[in-house]
CSV table of C-alpha atoms and ligand atoms in Angstrom, one decimal:
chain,number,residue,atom,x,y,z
A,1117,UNK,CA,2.8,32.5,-9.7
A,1118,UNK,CA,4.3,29.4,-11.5
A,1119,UNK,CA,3.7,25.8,-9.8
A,1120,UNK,CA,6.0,23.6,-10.2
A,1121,UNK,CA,5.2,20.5,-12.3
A,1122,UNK,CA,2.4,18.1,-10.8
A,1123,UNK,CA,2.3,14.4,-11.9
A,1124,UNK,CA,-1.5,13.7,-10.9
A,1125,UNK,CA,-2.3,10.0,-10.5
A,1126,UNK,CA,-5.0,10.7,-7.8
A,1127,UNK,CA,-8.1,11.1,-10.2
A,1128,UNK,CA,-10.3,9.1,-8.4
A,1129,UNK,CA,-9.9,11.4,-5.4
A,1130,UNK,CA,-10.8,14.6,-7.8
A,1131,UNK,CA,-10.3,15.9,-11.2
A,1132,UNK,CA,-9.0,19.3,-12.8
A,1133,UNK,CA,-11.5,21.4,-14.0
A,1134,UNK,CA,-11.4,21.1,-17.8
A,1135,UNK,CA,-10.7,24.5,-19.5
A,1136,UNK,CA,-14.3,23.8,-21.7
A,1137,UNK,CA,-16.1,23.3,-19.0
A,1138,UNK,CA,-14.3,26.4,-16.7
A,1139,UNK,CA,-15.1,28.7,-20.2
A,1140,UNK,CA,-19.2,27.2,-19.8
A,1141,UNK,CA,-19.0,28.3,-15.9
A,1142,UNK,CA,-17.6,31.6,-15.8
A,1143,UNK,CA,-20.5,33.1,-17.5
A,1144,UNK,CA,-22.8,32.4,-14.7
A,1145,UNK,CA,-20.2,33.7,-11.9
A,1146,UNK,CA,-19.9,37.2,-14.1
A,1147,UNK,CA,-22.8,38.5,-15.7
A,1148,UNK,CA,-25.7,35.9,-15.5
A,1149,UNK,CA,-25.9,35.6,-11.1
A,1150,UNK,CA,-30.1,35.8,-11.2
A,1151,UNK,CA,-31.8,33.2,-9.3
A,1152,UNK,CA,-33.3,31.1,-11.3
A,1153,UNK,CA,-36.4,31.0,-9.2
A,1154,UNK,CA,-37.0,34.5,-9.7
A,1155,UNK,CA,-40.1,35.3,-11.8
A,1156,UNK,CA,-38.8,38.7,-13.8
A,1157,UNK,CA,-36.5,37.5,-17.4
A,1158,UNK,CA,-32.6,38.1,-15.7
A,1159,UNK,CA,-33.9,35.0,-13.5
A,1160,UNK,CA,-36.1,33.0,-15.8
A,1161,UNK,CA,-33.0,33.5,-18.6
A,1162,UNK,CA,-30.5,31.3,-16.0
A,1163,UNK,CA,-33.5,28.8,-14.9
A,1164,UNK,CA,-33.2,27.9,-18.7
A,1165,UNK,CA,-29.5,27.7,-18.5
A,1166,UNK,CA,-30.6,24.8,-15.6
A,1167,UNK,CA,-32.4,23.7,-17.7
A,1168,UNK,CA,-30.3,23.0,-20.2
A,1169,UNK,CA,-27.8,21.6,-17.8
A,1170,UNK,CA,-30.5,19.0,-16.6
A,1171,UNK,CA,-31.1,17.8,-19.6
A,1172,UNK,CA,-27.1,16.8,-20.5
A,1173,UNK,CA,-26.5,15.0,-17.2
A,1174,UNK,CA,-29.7,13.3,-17.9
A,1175,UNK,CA,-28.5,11.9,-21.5
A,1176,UNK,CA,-25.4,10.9,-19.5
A,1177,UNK,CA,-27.3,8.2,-17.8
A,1178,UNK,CA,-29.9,8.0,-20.4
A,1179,UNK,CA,-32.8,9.4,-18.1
A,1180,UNK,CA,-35.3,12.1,-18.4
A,1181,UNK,CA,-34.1,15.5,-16.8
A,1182,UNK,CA,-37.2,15.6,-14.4
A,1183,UNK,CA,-35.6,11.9,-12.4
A,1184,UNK,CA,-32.4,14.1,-12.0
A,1185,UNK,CA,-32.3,16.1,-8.4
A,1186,UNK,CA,-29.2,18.1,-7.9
A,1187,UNK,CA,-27.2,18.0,-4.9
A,1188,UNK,CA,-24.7,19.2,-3.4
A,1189,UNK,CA,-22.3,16.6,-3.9
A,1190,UNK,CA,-21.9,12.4,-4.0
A,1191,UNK,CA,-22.5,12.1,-0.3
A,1192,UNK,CA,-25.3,14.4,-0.3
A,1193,UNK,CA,-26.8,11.8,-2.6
A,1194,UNK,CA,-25.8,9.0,-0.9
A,1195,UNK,CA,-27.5,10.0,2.2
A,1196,UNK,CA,-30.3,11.2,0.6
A,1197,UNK,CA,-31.2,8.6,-0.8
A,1198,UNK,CA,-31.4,6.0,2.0
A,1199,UNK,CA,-32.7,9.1,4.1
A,1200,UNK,CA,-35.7,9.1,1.8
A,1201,UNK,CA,-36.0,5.0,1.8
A,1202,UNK,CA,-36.7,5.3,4.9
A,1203,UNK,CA,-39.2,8.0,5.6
A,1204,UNK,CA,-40.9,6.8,2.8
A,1205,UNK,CA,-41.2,3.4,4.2
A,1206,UNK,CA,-41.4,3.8,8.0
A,1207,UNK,CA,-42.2,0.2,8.2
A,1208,UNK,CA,-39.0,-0.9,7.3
A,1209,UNK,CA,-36.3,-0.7,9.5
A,1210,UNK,CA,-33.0,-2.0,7.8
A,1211,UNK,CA,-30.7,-1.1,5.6
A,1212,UNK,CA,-28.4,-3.2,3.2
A,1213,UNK,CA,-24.9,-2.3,1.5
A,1214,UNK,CA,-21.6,-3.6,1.8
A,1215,UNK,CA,-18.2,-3.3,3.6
A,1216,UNK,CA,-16.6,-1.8,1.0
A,1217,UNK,CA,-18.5,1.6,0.2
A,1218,UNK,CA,-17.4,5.0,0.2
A,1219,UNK,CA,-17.6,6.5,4.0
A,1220,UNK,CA,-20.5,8.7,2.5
A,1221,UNK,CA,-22.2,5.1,3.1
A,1222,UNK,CA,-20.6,3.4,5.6
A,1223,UNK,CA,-20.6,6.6,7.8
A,1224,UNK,CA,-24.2,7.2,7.4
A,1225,UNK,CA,-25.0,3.2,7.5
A,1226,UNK,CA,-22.8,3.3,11.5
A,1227,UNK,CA,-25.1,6.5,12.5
A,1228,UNK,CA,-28.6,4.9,11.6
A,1229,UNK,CA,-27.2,1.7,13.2
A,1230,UNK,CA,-26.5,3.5,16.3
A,1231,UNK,CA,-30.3,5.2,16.3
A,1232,UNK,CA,-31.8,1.8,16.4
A,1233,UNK,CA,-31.8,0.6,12.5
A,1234,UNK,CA,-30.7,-2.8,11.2
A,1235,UNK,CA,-28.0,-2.6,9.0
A,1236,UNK,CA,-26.5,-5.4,6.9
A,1237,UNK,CA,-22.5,-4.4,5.6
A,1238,UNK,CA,-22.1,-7.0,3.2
A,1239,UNK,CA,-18.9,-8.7,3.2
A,1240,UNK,CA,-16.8,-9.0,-0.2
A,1241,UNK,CA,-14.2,-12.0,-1.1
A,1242,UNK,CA,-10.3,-11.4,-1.4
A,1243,UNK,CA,-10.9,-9.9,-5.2
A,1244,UNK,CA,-13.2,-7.5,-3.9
A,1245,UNK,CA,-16.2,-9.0,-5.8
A,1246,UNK,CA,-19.4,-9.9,-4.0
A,1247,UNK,CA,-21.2,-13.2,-3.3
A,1248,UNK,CA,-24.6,-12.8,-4.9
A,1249,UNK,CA,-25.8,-15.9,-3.7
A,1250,UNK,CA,-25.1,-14.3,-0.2
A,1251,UNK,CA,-26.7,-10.8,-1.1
A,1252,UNK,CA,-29.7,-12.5,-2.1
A,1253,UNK,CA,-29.9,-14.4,1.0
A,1254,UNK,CA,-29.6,-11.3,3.4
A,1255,UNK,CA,-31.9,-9.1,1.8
A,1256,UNK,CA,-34.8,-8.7,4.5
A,1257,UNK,CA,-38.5,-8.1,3.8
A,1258,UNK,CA,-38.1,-5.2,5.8
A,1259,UNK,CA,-34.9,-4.1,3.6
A,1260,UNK,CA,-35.7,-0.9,3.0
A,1261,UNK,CA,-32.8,0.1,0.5
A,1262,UNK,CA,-30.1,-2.1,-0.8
A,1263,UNK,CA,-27.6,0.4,-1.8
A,1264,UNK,CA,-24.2,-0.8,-3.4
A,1265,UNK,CA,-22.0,1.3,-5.3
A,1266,UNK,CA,-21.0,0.7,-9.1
A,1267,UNK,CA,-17.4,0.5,-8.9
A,1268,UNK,CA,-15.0,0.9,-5.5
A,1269,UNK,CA,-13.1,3.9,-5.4
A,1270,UNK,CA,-9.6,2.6,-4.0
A,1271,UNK,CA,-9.8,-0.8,-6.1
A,1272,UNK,CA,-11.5,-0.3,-9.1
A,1273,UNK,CA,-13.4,-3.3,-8.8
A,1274,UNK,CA,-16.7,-3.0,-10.9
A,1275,UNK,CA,-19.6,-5.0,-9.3
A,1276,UNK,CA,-22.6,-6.1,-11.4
A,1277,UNK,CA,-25.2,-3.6,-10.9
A,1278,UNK,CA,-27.7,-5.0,-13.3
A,1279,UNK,CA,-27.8,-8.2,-11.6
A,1280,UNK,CA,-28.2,-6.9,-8.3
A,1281,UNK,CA,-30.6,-4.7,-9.5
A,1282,UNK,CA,-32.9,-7.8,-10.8
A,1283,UNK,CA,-32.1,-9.6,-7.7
A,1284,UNK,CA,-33.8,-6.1,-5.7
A,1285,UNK,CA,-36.6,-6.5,-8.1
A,1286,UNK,CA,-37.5,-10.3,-7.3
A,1287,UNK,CA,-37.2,-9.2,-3.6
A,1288,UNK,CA,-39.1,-6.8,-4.0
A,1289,UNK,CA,-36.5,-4.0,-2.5
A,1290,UNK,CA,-35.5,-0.7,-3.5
A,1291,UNK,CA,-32.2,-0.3,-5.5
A,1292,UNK,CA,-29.4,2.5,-5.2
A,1293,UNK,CA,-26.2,2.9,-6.4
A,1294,UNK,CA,-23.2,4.9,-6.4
A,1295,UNK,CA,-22.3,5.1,-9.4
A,1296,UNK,CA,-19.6,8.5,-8.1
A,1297,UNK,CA,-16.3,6.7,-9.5
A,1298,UNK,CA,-18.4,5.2,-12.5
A,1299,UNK,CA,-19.5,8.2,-14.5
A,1300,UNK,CA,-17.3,9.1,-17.2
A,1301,UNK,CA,-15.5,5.8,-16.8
A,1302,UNK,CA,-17.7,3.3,-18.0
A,1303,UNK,CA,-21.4,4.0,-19.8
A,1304,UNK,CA,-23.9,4.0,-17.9
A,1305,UNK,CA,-27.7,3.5,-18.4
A,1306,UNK,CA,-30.0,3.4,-15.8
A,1307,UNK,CA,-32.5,1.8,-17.6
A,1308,UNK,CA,-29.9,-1.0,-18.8
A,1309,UNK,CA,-29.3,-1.2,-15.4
A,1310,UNK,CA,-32.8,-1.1,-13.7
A,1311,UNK,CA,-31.4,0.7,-10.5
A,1312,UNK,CA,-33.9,3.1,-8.8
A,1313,UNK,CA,-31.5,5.8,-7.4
A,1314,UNK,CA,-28.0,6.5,-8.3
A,1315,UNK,CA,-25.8,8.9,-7.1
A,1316,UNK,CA,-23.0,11.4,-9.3
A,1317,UNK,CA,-20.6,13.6,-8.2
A,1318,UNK,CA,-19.5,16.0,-10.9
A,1319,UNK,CA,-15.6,17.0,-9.5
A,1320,UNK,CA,-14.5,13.0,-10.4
A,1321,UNK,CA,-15.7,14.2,-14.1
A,1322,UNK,CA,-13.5,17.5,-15.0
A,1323,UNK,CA,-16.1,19.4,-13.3
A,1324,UNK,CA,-16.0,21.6,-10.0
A,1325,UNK,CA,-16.3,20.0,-6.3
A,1326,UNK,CA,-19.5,20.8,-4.4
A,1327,UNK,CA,-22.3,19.6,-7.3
A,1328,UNK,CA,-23.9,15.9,-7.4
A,1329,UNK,CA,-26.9,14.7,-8.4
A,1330,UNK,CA,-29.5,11.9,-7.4
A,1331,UNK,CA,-31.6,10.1,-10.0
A,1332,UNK,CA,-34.5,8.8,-8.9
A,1333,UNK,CA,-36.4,6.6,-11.3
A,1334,UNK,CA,-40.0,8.0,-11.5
A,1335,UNK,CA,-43.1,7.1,-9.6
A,1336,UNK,CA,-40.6,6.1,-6.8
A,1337,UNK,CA,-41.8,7.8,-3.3
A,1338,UNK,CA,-39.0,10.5,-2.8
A,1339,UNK,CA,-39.0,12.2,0.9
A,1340,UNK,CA,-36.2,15.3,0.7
A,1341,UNK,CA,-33.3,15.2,2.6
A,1342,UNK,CA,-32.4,18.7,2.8
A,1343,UNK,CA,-35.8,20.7,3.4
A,1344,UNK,CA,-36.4,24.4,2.5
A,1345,UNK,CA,-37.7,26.2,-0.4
A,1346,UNK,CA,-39.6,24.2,-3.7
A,1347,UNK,CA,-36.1,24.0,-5.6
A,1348,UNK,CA,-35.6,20.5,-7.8
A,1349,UNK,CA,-39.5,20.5,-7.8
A,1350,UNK,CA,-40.2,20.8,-4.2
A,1351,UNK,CA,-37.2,17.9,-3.6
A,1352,UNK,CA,-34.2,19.6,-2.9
A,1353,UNK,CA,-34.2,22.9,-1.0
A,1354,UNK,CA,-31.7,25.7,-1.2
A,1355,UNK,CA,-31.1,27.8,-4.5
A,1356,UNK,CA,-28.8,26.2,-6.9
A,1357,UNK,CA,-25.5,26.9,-7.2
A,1358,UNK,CA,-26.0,27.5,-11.4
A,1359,UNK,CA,-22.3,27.8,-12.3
A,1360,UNK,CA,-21.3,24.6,-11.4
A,1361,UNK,CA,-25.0,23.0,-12.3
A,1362,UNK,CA,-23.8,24.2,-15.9
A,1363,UNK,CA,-20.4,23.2,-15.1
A,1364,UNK,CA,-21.7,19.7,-14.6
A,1365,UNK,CA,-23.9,19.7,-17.7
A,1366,UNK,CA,-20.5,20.7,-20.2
A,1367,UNK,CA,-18.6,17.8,-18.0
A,1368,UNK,CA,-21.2,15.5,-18.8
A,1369,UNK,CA,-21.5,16.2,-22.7
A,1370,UNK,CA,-17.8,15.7,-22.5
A,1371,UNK,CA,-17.8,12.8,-20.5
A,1372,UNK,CA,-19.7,11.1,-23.4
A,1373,UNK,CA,-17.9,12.1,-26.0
A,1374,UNK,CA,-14.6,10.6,-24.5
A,1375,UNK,CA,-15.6,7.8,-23.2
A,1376,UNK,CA,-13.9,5.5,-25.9
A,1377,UNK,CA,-10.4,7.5,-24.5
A,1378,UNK,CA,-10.7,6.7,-21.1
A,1379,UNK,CA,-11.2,2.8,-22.2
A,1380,UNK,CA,-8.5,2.8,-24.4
A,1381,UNK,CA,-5.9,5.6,-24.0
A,1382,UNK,CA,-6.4,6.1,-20.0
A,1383,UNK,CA,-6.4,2.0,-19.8
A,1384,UNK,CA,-3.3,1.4,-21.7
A,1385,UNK,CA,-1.6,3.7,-19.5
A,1386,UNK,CA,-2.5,2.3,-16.4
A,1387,UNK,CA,-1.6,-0.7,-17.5
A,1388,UNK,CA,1.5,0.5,-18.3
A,1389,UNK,CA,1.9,1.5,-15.1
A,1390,UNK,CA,0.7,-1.4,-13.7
A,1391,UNK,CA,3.0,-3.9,-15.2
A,1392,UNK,CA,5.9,-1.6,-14.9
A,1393,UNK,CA,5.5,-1.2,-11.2
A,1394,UNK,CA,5.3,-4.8,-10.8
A,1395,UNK,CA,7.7,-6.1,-12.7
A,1396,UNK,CA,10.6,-3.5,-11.4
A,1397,UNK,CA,9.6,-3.9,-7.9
A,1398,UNK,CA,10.0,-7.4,-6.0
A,1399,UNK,CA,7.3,-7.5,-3.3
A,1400,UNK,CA,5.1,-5.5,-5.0
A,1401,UNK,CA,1.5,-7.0,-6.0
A,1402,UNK,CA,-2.1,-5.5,-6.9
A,1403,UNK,CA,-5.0,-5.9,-4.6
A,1404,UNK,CA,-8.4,-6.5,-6.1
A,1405,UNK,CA,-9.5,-8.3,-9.2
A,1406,UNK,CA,-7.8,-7.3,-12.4
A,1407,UNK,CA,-11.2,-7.6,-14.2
A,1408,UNK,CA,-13.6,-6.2,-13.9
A,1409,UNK,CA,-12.2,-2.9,-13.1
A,1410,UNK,CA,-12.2,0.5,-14.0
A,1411,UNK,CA,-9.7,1.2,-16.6
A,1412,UNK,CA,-8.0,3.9,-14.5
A,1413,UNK,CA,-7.6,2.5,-11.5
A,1414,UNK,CA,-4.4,0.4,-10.4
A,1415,UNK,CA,-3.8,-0.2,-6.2
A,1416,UNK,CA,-1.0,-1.6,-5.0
A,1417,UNK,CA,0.7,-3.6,-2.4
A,1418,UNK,CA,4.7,-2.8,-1.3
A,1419,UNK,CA,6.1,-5.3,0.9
A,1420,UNK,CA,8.1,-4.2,4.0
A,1421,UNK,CA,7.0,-0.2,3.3
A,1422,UNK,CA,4.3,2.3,4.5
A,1423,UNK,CA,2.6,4.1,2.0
A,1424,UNK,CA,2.8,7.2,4.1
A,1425,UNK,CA,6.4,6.7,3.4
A,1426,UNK,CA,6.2,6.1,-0.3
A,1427,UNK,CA,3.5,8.9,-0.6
A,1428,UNK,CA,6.0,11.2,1.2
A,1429,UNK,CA,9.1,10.4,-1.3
A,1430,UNK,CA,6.8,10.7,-4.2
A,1431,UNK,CA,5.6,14.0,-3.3
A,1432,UNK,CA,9.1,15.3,-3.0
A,1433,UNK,CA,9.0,15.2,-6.8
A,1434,UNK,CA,6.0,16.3,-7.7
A,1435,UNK,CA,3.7,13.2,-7.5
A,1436,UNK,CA,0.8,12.9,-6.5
A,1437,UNK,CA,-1.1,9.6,-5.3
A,1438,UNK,CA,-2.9,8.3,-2.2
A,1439,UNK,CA,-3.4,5.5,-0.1
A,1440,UNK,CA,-7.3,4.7,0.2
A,1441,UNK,CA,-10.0,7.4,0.0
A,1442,UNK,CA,-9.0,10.7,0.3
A,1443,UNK,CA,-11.8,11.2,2.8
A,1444,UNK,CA,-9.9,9.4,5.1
A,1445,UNK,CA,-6.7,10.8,4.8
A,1446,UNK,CA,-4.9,11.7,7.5
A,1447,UNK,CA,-6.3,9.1,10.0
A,1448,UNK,CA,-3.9,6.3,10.3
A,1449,UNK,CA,-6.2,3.5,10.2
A,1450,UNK,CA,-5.6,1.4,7.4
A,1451,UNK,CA,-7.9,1.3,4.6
A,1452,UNK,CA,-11.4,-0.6,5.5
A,1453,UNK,CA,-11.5,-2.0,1.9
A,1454,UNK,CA,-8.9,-3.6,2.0
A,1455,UNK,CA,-9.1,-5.0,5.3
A,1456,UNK,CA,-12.5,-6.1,4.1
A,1457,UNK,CA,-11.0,-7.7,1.2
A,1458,UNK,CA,-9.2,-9.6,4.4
A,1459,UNK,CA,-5.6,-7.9,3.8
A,1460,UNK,CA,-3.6,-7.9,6.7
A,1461,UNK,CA,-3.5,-4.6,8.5
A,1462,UNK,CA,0.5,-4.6,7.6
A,1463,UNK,CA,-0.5,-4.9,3.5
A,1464,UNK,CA,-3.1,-2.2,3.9
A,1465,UNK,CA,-1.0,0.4,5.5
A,1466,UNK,CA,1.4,-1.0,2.5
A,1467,UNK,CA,-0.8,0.0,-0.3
A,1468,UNK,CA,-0.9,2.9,-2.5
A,1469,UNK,CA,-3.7,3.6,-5.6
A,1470,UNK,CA,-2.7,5.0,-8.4
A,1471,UNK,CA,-5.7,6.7,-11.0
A,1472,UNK,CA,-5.0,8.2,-13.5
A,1473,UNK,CA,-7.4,10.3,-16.0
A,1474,UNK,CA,-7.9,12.2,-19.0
A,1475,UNK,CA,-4.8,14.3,-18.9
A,1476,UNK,CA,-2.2,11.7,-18.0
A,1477,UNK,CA,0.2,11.2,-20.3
A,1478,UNK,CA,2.9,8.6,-21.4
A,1479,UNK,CA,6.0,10.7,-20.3
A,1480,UNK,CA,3.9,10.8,-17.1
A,1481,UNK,CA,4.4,7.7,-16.7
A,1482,UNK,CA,7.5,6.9,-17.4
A,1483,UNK,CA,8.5,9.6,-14.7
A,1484,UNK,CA,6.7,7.5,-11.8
A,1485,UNK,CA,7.6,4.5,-13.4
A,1486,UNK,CA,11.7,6.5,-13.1
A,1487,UNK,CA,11.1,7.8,-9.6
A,1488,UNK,CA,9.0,4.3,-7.4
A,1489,UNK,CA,11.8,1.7,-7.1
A,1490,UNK,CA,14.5,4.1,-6.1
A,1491,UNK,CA,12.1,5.3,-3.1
A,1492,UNK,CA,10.9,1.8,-2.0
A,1493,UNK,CA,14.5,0.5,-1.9
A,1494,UNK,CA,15.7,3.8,0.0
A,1495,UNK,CA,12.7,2.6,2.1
A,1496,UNK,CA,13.3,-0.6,2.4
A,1497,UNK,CA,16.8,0.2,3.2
A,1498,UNK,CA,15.8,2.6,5.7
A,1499,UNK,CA,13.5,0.0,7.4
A,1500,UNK,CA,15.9,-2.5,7.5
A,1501,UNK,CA,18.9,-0.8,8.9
A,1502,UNK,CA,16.5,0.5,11.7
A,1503,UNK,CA,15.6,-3.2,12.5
A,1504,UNK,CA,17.2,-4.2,16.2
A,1505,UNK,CA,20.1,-6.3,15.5
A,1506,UNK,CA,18.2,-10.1,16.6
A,1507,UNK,CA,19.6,-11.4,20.2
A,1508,UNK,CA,22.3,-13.8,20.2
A,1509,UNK,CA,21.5,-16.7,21.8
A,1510,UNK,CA,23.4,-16.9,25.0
A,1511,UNK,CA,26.6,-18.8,24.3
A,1512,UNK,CA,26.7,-17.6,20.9
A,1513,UNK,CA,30.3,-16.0,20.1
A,1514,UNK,CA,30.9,-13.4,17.4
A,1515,UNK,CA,32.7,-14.6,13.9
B,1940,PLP,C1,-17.5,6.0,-4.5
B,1940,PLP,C2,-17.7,7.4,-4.0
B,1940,PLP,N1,-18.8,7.7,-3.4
B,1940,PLP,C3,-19.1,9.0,-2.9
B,1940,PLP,C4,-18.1,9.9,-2.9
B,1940,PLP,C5,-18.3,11.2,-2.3
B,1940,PLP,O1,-18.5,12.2,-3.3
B,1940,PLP,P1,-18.4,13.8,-2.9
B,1940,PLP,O2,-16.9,14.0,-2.6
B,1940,PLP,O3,-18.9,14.5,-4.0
B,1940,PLP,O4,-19.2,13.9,-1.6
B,1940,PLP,C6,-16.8,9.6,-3.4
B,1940,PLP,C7,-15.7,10.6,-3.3
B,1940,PLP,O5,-14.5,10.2,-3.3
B,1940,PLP,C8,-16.6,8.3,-3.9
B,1940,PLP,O6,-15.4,7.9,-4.4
C-alpha cells in the first residue's frame, strides 16, 4: 500500500530504521532465532553475533564492551541506574537531577520522592543552561546519584557533562547521564567525559525502538534493576532480544561514520529552517540558547497560536513535528521544560520543535518553510475573529 509523502521533522522523538541496519537485523528474525545462552553451536553462533554487537556500541562511546549492559530502552536505563545508586548505597537517601529531564527521570525522580527519598530537581536559567555554581552547592553528602542528561530533548540545549562530571568527582558523588538525544549527534567519550553511567537508546540512532543500553564505568557497585536469569553477566535479566541488539550495533558503526553529516549537512538545514521560520513569521522566536545545542534541533515560539493548532494544519500535509516530548503527548499540560526555562504557560502551549535527521533534505525544507506562515496566519486569523468584540463603555456611540 503506498503512503503518502511524510515530511519528518520529529527525529528527536524517533528515527526510521535505516535500510543497512534493517538488512543487519533480519537475519536474526529468519534463520539465526537460538538463544544465545544456549550451550549447543545454533546458540553459541548468535551469542557471538552479541558479541559482536557489544563491542560496536562500545567503540561508540569509546568503552570496553564488558561496561555496556543492554536494556530495554533509554528509560529502562535511566531508572536503572539510579535504582542501582541506591541499593548500592542504602546510606544515602537523595537523589540529584534537574527540572528539565526526560520523564524517564522526572517520573522516576516524583515516585522515589513520594516513597520517602530526597530529591533535588535542579532549576535551569531562561537559556536552558544550568548554574554550576548552584549544582555544586546542592550536591548533598548523602547524594547518592547526580544524574543530568547530555543534551535536552525539546531544546537542544547541550549542558557540560565533563564539568559536572569533575564537579561529582570533587564531591565525591556518583555521575550519570543521559546521553539518549546525544548519541549520534555529537561524539561522545566517556572517558573524555569522566561520567560513571550513561544511558542510550538505539531508535533516536536509525535503529529499532525497544533496545538501550547502560554503561557503567567498571569497578562501580552495580545492583540490577530488572532481576531474573545471569544475562549481561548476571546484570540484566531476561534473554536478549538479538535482532535489534545487532540492530543497534550496525546503527552505531554508522552513527560514527556520519557524524561529520549531522554537524554540517543536518546543521545547515536546521538552520535553514530556523532563520526561515523566523524571519517569515512576526511573533515567532526560539526558546533555549542557540549554542550550545544540538545541530538538529530548533523549538519554537508562535505568538497568539496553539501548537496543537499548528501541529494539526501541518499534519494535513504531510508534516510531521511535535510540541515537547513525545512521551507526553496527548496531555495538555504544557511542556515542563519550558515552563522550567520560566516561559509563560501561554508561550509553552505556543511552541513547536522541529528535529530534523539524517534523511532530511533541502526540498524538505523548503516545503515547511512553503506551508508554516500560511497556517499561523489562517490561525491567527481564526483566533482573532473568534475574540468577543471588547464592551463599549457605556455612553459610547457607534461611528
Ligand atoms: C533525553 C531522553 N531520555 C530518555 C528517553 C527515553 O528513551 P526510550 O524511548 O528509549 O525509553 C528519551 C526519549 O525520547 C529522551 O529523549
Amino acid at each position: 500500500m503506498s503512503q503518502p509523502p511524510v515530511y519528518y521533522f520529529d527525529n528527536n522523538a524517533t528515527t526510521r530504521v535505516a535500510p543497512e541496519v534493517v538488512e543487519a537485523m533480519l537475519p536474526f528474525l529468519r534463520e539465526q532465532w537460538g538463544n544465545p545462552s544456549s550451550a549447543y553451536s545454533f546458540g553459541r553462533q548468535v551469542a557471538k553475533h552479541l558479541d559482536e554487537a557489544r563491542a560496536k556500541v562500545a567503540a561508540l562511546i569509546n568503552t570496553d564492551p564488558r561496561e555496556i549492559i543492554f536494556t530495554r530502552c533509554g528509560t529502562e536505563s535511566n531508572n536503572s541506574a539510579i535504582h542501582s545508586a541506591l541499593v548500592t548505597h542504602p546510606e544515602k537517601r537523595h537523589v540529584f537531577t534537574t527540572a528539565v529531564e526526560h520523564s524517564a527521570n522526572i517520573k522516576f525522580c516524583d515516585f522515589l520522592q513520594k516513597h520517602g527519598h530526597a530529591v533535588t530537581f535542579l532549576p535551569v536559567e531562561s537559556d536552558g543552561s544550568l548554574d554550576l555554581h548552584l549544582l555544586e552547592k546542592s550536591i548533598r553528602p548523602d547524594t547518592a546519584i547526580v544524574s543530568v542528561m547530555s543534551a535536552n530533548n525539546e531544546t537542544g540545549v547541550v549542558f557540560p557533562i565533563e564539568e559536572i562530571a569533575a564537579i561529582c568527582r570533587s564531591k565525591g558523588a556518583l555521575f550519570h547521564t543521559d546521553a539518549v538525544q546525544a548519541a549520534g549527534k555529537l561524539k561522545i567519550d566517556v572517558k573524555e567525559l569522566g561520567v560513571y553511567l550513561l544511558s542510550l537508546s538505539a531508535h533516536k540512532l536509525y535503529a529499532p525502538k525497544g533496545i538501550g543500553l547502560l554503561y557503567v564505568k567498571r569497578r562501580t557497585k552495580y545492583h540490577p534493576y530488572v532481576i531474573g536469569g545471569g544475562q549481561e553477566r548476571g546484570r540484566r535479566g531476561g534473554t536478549e532480544n538479538v535482532a535489534n541488539i545487532v540492530a543497534f550495533g550496525r546503527a552505531a558503526e554508522l552513527a560514527m561514520a556520519r557524524l561529520d553529516e549531522e554537524n554540517t549537512r543536518v546543521r545547515k538545514l536546521r538552520d535553514k529552517l530556523e532563520s526561515g521560520i523566523l524571519r517569515e513569521i512576526a511573533g515567532a522566536s526560539r526558546n533555549g540558547a542557540k549554542e550550545p545545542r544540538l545541530p538538529n534541533t530548533s523549538n519554537l515560539a508562535f505568538d497568539s497560536v496553539e501548537a496543537e493548532g499548528i501541529l494539526l494544519l501541518l499534519d494535513q500535509v504531510g508534516i510531521c513535528a511535535s510540541s515537547g516530548s513525545a512521551c507526553s503527548t496527548g496531555s495538555l499540560d504544557p511542556s515542563h521544560v519550558l515552563l522550567a526555562m520560566g516561559c509563560s504557560a501561554v508561550r509553552a502551549r505556543g511552541s513547536v520543535r522541529f528535529s530534523l535527521g539524517i534523511y532530511n533534505t533541502e526540498p524538505e525544507v523548503d516545503y515547511l518553510l512553503k506551508h508554516l506562515p500560511p497556517s499561523i496566519a489562517k490561525l491567527r486569523a481564526q483566533a482573532s475573529a473568534d475574540q468577543p468584540e471588547p464592551a463599549r463603555p457605556v455612553g459610547a456611540h457607534a461611528l
